[in-house]
Short mmCIF file of N, CA and C in Angstrom, two decimals:
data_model
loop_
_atom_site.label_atom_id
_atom_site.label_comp_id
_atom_site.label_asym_id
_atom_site.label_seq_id
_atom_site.Cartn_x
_atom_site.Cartn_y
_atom_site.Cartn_z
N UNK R 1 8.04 -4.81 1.12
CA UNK R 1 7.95 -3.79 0.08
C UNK R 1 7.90 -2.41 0.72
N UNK R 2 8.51 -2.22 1.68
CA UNK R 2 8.82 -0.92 2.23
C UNK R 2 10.44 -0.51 2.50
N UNK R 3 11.34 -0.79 1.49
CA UNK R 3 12.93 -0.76 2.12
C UNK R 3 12.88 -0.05 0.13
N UNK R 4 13.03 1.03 -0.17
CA UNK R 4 13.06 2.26 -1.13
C UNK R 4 14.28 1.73 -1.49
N UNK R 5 15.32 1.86 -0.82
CA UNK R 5 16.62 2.95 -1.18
C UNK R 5 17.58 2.13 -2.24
N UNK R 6 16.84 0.74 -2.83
CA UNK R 6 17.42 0.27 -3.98
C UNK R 6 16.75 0.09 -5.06
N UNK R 7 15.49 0.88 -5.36
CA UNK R 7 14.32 0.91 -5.99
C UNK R 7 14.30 1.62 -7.23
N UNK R 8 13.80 1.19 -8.31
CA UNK R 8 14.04 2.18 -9.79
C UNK R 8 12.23 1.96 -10.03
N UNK R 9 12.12 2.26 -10.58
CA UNK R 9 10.18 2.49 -11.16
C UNK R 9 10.55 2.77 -12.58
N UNK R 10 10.39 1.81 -13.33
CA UNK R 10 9.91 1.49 -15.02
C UNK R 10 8.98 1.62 -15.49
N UNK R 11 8.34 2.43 -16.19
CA UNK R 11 6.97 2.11 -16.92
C UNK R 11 7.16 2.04 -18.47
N UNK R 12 5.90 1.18 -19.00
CA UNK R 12 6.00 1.09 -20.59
C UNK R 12 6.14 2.15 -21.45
N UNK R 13 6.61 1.69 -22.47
CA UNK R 13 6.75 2.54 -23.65
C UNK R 13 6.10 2.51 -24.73
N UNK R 14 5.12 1.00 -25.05
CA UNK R 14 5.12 0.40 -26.41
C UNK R 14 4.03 0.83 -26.83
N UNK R 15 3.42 1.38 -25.57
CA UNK R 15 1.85 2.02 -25.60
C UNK R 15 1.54 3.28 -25.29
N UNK R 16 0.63 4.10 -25.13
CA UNK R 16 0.55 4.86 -24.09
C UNK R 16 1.29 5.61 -22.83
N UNK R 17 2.45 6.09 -24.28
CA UNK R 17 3.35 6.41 -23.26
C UNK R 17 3.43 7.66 -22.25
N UNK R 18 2.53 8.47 -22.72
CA UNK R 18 2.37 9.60 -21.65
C UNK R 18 1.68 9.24 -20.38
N UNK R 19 0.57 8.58 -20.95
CA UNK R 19 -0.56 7.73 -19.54
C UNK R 19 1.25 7.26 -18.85
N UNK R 20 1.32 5.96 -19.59
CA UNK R 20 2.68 5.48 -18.55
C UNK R 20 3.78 6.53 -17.73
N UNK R 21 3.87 7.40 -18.38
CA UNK R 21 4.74 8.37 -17.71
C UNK R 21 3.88 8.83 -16.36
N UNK R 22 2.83 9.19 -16.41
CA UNK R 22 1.94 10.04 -15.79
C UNK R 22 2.26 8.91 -14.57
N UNK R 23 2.08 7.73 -14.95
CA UNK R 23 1.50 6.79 -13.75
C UNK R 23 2.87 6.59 -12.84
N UNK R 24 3.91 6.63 -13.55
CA UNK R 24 5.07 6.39 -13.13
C UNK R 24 5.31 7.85 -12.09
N UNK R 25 5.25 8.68 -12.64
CA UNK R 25 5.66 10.55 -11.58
C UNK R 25 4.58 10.26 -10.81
N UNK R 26 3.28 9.71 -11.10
CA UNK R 26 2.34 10.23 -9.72
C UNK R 26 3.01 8.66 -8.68
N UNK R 27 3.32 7.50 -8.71
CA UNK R 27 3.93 6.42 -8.22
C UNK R 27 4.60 6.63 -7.46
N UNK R 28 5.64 7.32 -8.55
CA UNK R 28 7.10 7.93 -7.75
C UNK R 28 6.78 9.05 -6.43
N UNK R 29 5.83 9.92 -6.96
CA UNK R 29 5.51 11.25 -5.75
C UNK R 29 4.74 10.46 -4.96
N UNK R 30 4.29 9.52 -5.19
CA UNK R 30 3.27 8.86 -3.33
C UNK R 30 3.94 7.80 -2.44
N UNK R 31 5.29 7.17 -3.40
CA UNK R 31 6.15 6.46 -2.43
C UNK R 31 6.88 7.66 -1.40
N UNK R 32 7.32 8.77 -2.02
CA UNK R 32 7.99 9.87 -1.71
C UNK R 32 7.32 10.50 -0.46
N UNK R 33 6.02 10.50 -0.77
CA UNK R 33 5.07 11.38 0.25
C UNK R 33 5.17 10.81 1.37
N UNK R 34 4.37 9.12 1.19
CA UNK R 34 4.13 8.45 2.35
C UNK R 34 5.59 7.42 2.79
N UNK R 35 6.68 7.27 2.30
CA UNK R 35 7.70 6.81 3.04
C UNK R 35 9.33 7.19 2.94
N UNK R 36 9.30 7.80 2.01
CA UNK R 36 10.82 8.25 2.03
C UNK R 36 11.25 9.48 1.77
N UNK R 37 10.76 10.36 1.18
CA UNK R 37 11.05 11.93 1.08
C UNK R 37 12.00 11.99 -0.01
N UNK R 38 11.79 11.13 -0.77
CA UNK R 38 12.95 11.48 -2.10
C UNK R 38 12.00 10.74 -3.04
N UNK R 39 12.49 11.52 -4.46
CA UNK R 39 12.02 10.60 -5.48
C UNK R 39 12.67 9.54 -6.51
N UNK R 40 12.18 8.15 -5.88
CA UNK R 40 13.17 6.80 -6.72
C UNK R 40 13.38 7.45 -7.50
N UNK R 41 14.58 6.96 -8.41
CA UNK R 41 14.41 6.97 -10.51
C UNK R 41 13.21 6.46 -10.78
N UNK R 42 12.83 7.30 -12.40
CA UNK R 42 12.16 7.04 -12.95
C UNK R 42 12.18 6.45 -14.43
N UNK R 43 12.16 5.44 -14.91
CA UNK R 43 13.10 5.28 -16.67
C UNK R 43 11.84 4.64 -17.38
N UNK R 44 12.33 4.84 -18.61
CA UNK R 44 11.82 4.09 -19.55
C UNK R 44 11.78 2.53 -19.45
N UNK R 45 11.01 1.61 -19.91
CA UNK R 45 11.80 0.09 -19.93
C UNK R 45 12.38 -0.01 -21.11
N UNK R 46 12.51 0.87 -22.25
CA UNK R 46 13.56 0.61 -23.86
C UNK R 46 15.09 1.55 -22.85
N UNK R 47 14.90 2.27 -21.63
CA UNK R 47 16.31 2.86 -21.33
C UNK R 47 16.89 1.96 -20.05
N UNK R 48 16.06 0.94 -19.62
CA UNK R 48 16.98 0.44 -18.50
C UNK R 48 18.23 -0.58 -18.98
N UNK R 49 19.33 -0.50 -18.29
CA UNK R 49 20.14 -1.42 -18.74
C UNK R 49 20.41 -2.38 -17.82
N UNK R 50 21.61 -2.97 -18.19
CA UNK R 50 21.96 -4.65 -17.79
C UNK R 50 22.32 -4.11 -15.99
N UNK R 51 23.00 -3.06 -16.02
CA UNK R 51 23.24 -2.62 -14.37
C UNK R 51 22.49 -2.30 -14.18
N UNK R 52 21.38 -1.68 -14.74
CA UNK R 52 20.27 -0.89 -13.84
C UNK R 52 19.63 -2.17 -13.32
N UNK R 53 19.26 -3.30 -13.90
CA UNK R 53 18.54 -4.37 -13.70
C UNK R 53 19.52 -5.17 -12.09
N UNK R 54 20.48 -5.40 -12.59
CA UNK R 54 21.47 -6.06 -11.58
C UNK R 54 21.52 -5.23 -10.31
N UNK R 55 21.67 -3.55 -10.37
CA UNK R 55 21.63 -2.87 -8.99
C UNK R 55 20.77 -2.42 -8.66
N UNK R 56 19.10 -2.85 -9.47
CA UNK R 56 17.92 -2.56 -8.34
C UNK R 56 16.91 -3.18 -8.39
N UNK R 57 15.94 -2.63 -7.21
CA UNK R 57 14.74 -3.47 -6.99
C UNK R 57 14.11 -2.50 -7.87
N UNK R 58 13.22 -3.47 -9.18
CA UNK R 58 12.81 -2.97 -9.92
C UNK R 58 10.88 -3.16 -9.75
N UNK R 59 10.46 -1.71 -9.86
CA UNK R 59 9.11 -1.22 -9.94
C UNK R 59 8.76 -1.22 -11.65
N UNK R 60 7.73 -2.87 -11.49
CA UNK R 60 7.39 -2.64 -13.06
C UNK R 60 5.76 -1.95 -13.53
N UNK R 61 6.12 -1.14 -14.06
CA UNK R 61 4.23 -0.56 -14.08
C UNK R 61 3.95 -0.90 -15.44
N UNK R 62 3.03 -1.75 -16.10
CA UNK R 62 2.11 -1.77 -17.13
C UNK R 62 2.22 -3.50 -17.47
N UNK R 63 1.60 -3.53 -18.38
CA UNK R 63 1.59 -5.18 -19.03
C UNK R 63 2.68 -5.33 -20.01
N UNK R 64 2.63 -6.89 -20.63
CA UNK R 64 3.27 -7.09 -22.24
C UNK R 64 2.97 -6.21 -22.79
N UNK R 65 2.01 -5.49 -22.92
CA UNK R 65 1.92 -4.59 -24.21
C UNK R 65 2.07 -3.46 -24.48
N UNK R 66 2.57 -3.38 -23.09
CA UNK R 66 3.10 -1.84 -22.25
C UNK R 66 4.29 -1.54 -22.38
N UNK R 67 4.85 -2.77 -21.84
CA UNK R 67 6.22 -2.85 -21.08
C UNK R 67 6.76 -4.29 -21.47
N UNK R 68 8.10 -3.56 -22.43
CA UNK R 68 8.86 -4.66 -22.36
C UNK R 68 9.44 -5.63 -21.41
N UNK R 69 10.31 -5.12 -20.42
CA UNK R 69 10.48 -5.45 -19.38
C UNK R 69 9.33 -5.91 -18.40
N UNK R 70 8.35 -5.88 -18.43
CA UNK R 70 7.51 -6.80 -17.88
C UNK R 70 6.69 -7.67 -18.34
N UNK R 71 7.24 -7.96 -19.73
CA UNK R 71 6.81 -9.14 -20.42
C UNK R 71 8.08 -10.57 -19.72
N UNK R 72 9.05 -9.87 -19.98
CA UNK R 72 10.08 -10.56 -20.08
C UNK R 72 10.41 -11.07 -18.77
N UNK R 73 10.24 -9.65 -17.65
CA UNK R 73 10.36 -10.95 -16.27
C UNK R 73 9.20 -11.82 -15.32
N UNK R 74 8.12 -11.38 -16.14
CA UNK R 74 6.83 -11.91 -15.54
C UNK R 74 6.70 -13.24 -15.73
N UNK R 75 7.00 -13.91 -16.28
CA UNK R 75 7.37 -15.33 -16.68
C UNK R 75 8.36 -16.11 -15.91
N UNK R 76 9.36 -15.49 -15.04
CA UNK R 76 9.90 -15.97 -13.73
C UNK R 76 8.84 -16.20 -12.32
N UNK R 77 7.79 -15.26 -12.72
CA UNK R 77 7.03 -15.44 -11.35
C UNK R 77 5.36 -16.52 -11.92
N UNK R 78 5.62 -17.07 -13.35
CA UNK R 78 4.63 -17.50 -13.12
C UNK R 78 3.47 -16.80 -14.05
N UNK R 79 3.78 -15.67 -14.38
CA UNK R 79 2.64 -14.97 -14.58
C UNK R 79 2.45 -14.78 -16.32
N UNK R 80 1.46 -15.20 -16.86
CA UNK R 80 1.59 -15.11 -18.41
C UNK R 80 0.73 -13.92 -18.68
N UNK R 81 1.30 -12.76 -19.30
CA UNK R 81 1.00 -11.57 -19.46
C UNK R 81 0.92 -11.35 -21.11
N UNK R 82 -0.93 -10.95 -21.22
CA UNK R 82 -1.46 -10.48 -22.63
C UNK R 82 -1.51 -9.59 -23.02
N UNK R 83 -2.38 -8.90 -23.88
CA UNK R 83 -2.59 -8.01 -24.38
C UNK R 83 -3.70 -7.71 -23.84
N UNK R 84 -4.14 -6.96 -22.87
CA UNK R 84 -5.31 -6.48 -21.83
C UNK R 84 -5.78 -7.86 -21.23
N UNK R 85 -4.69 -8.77 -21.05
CA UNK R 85 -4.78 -9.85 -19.89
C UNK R 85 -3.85 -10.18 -19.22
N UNK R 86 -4.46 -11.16 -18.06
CA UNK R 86 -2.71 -11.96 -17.56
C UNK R 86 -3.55 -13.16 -17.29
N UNK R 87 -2.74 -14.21 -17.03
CA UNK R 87 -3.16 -15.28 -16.39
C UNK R 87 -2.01 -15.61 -15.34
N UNK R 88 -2.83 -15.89 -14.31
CA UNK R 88 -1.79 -16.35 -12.96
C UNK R 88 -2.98 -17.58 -11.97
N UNK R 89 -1.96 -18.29 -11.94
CA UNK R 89 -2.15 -19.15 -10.85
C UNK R 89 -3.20 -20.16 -11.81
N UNK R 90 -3.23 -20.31 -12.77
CA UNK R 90 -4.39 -20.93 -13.81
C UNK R 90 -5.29 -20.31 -14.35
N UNK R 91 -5.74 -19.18 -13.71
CA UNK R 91 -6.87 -18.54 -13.90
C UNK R 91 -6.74 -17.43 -14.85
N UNK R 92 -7.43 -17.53 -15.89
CA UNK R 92 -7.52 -16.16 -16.76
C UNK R 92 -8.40 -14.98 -16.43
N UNK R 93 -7.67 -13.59 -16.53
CA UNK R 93 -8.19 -12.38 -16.35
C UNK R 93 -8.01 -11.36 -17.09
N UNK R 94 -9.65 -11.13 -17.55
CA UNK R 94 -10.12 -10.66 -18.99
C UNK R 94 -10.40 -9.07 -18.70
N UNK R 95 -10.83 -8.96 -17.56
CA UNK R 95 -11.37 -7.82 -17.69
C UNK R 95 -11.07 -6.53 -17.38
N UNK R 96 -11.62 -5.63 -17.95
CA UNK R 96 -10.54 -4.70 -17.91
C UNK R 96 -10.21 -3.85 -17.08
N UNK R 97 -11.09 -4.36 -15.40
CA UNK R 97 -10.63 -3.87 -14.09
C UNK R 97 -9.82 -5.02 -13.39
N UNK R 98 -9.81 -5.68 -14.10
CA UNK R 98 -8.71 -6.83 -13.46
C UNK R 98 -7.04 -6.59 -13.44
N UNK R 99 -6.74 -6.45 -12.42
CA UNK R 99 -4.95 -6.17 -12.35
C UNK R 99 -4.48 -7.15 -10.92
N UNK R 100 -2.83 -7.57 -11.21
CA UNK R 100 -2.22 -7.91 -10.98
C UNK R 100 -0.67 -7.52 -9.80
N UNK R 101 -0.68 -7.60 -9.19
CA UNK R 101 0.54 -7.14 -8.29
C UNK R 101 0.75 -8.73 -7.81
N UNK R 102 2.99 -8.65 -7.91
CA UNK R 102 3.68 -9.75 -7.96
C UNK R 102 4.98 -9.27 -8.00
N UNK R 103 4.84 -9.84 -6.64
CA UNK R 103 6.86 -9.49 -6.47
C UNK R 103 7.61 -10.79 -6.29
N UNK R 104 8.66 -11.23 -6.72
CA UNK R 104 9.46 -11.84 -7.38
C UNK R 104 11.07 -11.47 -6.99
N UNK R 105 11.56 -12.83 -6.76
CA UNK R 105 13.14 -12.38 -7.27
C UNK R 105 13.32 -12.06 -8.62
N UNK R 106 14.16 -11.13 -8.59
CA UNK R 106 14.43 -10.93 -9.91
C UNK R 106 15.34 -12.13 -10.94
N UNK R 107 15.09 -12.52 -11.87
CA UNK R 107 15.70 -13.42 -12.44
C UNK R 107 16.94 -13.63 -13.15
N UNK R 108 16.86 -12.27 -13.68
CA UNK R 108 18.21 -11.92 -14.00
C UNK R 108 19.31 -11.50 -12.88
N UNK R 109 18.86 -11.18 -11.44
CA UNK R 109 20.04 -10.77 -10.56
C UNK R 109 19.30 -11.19 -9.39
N UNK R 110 19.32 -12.43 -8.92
CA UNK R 110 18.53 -12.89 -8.12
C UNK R 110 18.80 -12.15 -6.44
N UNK R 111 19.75 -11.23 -6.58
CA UNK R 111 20.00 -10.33 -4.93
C UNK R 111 19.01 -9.66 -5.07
N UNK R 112 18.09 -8.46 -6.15
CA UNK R 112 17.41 -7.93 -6.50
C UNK R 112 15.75 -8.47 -6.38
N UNK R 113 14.69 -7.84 -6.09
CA UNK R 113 13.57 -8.15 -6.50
C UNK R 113 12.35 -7.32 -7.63
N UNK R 114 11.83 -7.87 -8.22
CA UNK R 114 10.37 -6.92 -9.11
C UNK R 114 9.37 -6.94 -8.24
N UNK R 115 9.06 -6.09 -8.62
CA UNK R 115 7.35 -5.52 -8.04
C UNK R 115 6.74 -5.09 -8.89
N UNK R 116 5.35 -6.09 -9.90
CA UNK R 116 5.18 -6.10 -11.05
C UNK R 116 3.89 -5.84 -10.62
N UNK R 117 3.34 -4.27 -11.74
CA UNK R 117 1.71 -4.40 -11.47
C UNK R 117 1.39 -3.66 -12.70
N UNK R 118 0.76 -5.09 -13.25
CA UNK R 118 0.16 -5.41 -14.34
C UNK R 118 -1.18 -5.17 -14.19
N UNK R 119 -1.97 -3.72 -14.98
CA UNK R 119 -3.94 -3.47 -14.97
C UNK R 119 -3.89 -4.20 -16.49
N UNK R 120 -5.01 -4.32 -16.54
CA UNK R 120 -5.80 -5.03 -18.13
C UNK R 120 -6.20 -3.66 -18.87
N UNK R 121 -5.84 -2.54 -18.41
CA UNK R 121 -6.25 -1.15 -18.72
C UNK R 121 -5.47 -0.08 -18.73
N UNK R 122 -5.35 1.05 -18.73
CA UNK R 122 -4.54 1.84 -18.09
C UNK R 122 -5.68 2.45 -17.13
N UNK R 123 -6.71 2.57 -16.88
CA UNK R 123 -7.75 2.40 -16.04
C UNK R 123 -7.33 2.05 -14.69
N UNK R 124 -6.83 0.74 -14.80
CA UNK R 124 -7.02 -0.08 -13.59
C UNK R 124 -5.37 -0.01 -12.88
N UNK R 125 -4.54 0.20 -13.98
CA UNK R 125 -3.29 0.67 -13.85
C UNK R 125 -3.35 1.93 -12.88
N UNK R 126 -3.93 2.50 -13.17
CA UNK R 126 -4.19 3.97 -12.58
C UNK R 126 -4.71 3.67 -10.97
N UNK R 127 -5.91 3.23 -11.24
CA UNK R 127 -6.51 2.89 -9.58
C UNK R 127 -5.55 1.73 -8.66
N UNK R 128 -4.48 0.71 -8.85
CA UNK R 128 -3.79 0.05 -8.65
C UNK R 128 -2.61 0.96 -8.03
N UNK R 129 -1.94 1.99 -8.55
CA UNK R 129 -1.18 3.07 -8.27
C UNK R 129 -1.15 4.10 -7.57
N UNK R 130 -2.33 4.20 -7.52
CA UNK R 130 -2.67 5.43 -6.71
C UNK R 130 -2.74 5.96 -5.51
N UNK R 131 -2.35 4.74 -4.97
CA UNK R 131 -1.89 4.36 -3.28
C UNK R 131 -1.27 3.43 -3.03
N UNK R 132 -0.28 3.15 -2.07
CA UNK R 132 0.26 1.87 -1.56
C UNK R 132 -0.31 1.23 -0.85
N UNK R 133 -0.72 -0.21 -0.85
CA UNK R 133 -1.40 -0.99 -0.13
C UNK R 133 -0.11 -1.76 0.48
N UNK R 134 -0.10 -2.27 1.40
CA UNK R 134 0.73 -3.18 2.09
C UNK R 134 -0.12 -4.89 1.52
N UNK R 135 0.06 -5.76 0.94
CA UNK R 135 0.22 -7.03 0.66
C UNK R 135 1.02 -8.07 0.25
N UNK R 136 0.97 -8.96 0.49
CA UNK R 136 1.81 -10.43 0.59
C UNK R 136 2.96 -10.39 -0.99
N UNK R 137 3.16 -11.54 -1.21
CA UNK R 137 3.84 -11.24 -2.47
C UNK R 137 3.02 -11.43 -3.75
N UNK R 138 1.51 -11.73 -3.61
CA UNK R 138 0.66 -11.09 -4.79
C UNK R 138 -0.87 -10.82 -4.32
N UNK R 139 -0.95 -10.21 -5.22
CA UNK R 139 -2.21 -9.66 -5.09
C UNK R 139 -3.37 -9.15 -6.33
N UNK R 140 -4.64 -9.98 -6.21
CA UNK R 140 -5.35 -9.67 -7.55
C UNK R 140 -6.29 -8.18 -6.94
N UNK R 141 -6.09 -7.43 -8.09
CA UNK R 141 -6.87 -5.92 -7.97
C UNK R 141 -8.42 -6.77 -9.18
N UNK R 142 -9.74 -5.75 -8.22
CA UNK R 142 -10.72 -5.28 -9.57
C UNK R 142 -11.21 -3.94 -8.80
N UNK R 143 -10.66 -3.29 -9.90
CA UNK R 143 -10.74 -1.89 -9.60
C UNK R 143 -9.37 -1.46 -8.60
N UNK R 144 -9.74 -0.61 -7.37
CA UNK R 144 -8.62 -0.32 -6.18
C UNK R 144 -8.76 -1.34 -5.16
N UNK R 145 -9.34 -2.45 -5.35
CA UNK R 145 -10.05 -3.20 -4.27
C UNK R 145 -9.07 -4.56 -4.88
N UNK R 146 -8.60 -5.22 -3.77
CA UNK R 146 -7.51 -6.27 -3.89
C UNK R 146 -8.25 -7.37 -3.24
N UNK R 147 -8.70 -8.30 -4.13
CA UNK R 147 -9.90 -9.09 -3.82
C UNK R 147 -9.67 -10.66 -3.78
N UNK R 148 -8.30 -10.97 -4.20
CA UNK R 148 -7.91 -11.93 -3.62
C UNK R 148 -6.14 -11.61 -3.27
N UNK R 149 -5.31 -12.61 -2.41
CA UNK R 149 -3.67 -12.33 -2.56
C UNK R 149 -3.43 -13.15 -1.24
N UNK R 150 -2.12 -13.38 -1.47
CA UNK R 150 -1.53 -14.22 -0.75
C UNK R 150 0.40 -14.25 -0.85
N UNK R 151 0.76 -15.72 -0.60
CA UNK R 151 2.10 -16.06 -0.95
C UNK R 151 2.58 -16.62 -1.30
N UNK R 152 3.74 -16.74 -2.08
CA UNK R 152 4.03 -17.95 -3.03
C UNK R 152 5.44 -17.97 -2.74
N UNK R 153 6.01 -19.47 -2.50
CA UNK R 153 7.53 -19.71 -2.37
C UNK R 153 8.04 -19.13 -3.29
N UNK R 154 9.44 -19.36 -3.36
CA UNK R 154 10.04 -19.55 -4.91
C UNK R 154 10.38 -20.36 -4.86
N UNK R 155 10.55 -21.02 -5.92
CA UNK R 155 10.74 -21.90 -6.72
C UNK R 155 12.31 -23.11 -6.07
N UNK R 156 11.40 -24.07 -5.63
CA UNK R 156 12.93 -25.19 -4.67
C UNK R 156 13.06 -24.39 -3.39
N UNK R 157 12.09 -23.70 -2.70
CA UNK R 157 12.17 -23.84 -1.23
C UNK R 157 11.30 -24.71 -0.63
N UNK R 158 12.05 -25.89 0.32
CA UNK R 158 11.20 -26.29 0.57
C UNK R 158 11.36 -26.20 2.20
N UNK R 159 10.47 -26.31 2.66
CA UNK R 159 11.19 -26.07 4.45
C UNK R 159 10.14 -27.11 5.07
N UNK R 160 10.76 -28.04 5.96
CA UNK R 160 10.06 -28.94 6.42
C UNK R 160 10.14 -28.71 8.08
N UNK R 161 9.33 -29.05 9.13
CA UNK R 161 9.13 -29.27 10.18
C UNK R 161 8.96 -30.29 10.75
N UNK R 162 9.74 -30.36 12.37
CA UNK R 162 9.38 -31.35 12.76
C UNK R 162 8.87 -31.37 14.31
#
């Protein structure tokens, strides 16, 4: 999660859409600061389209109830996304410093990947954003503090040793 230069940043609409905007420009200005000197796109998820999806690695910021688009591809990685919840890996998370980071092939353009970070808040959305952490392909936030994470195949890899 450090290679930019095919990267778009989405945030919700369905809610809170200025918070979402906000979170998305300050996102966009700290990838900018600390690794590339330009600023990704920034879109709506009601303005991305079928190419925007197919020609990038897509940055999803908010929940289902946020963000269309991260209702819809969070369910490729596994992840069942509420209304100030998610559940992943079995486990339900209620609260409202509880957030989510999960990157994924993308499902619809499997050359592509998401980088989905889902807060139970716009709270936690906020402290989740507010810096780049370097972690695996997920990671559970409470608060700015990433308190469990790890890695997960996808789906039919299997690699054996001998």
């Amino acid at each position: 999660f450090d290679d930019f230069s095919r990267a778009q940043i989405v945030y919700g609409t369905s809610r809170q859409i200025e918070a979402h905007h906000t979170f998305g420009l300050r996102y966009q200005t700290m990838i900018a600061d600390q690794f590339v000197e330009y600023l990704l796109p920034l879109c709506q998820d009601a303005g991305v389209s079928a190419a925007d999806v197919a020609d990038h690695d897509l940055v999803i910021l908010g929940g289902a109830a946020d963000n269309t688009l991260a209702d819809t591809l969070a369910k490729a990685a596994g992840v069942r996304l509420g209304r100030n919840s998610f559940t992943w890996m079995g486990k339900s998370y209620t609260d409202p410093e509880d957030g989510l980071f999960v990157a994924f092939p993308n499902p619809l353009a499997p050359a592509r990947m998401v980088y989905l970070f889902a807060g139970n808040s716009a709270m936690q959305l906020y402290h989740m954003t507010k810096r780049h952490q370097p972690l695996p392909t997920w990671g559970v936030f409470k608060g700015e503090t990433v308190v469990q994470k790890g890695y997960q195949a996808p789906k039919g890899l299997t690699v054996e040793l001998q």
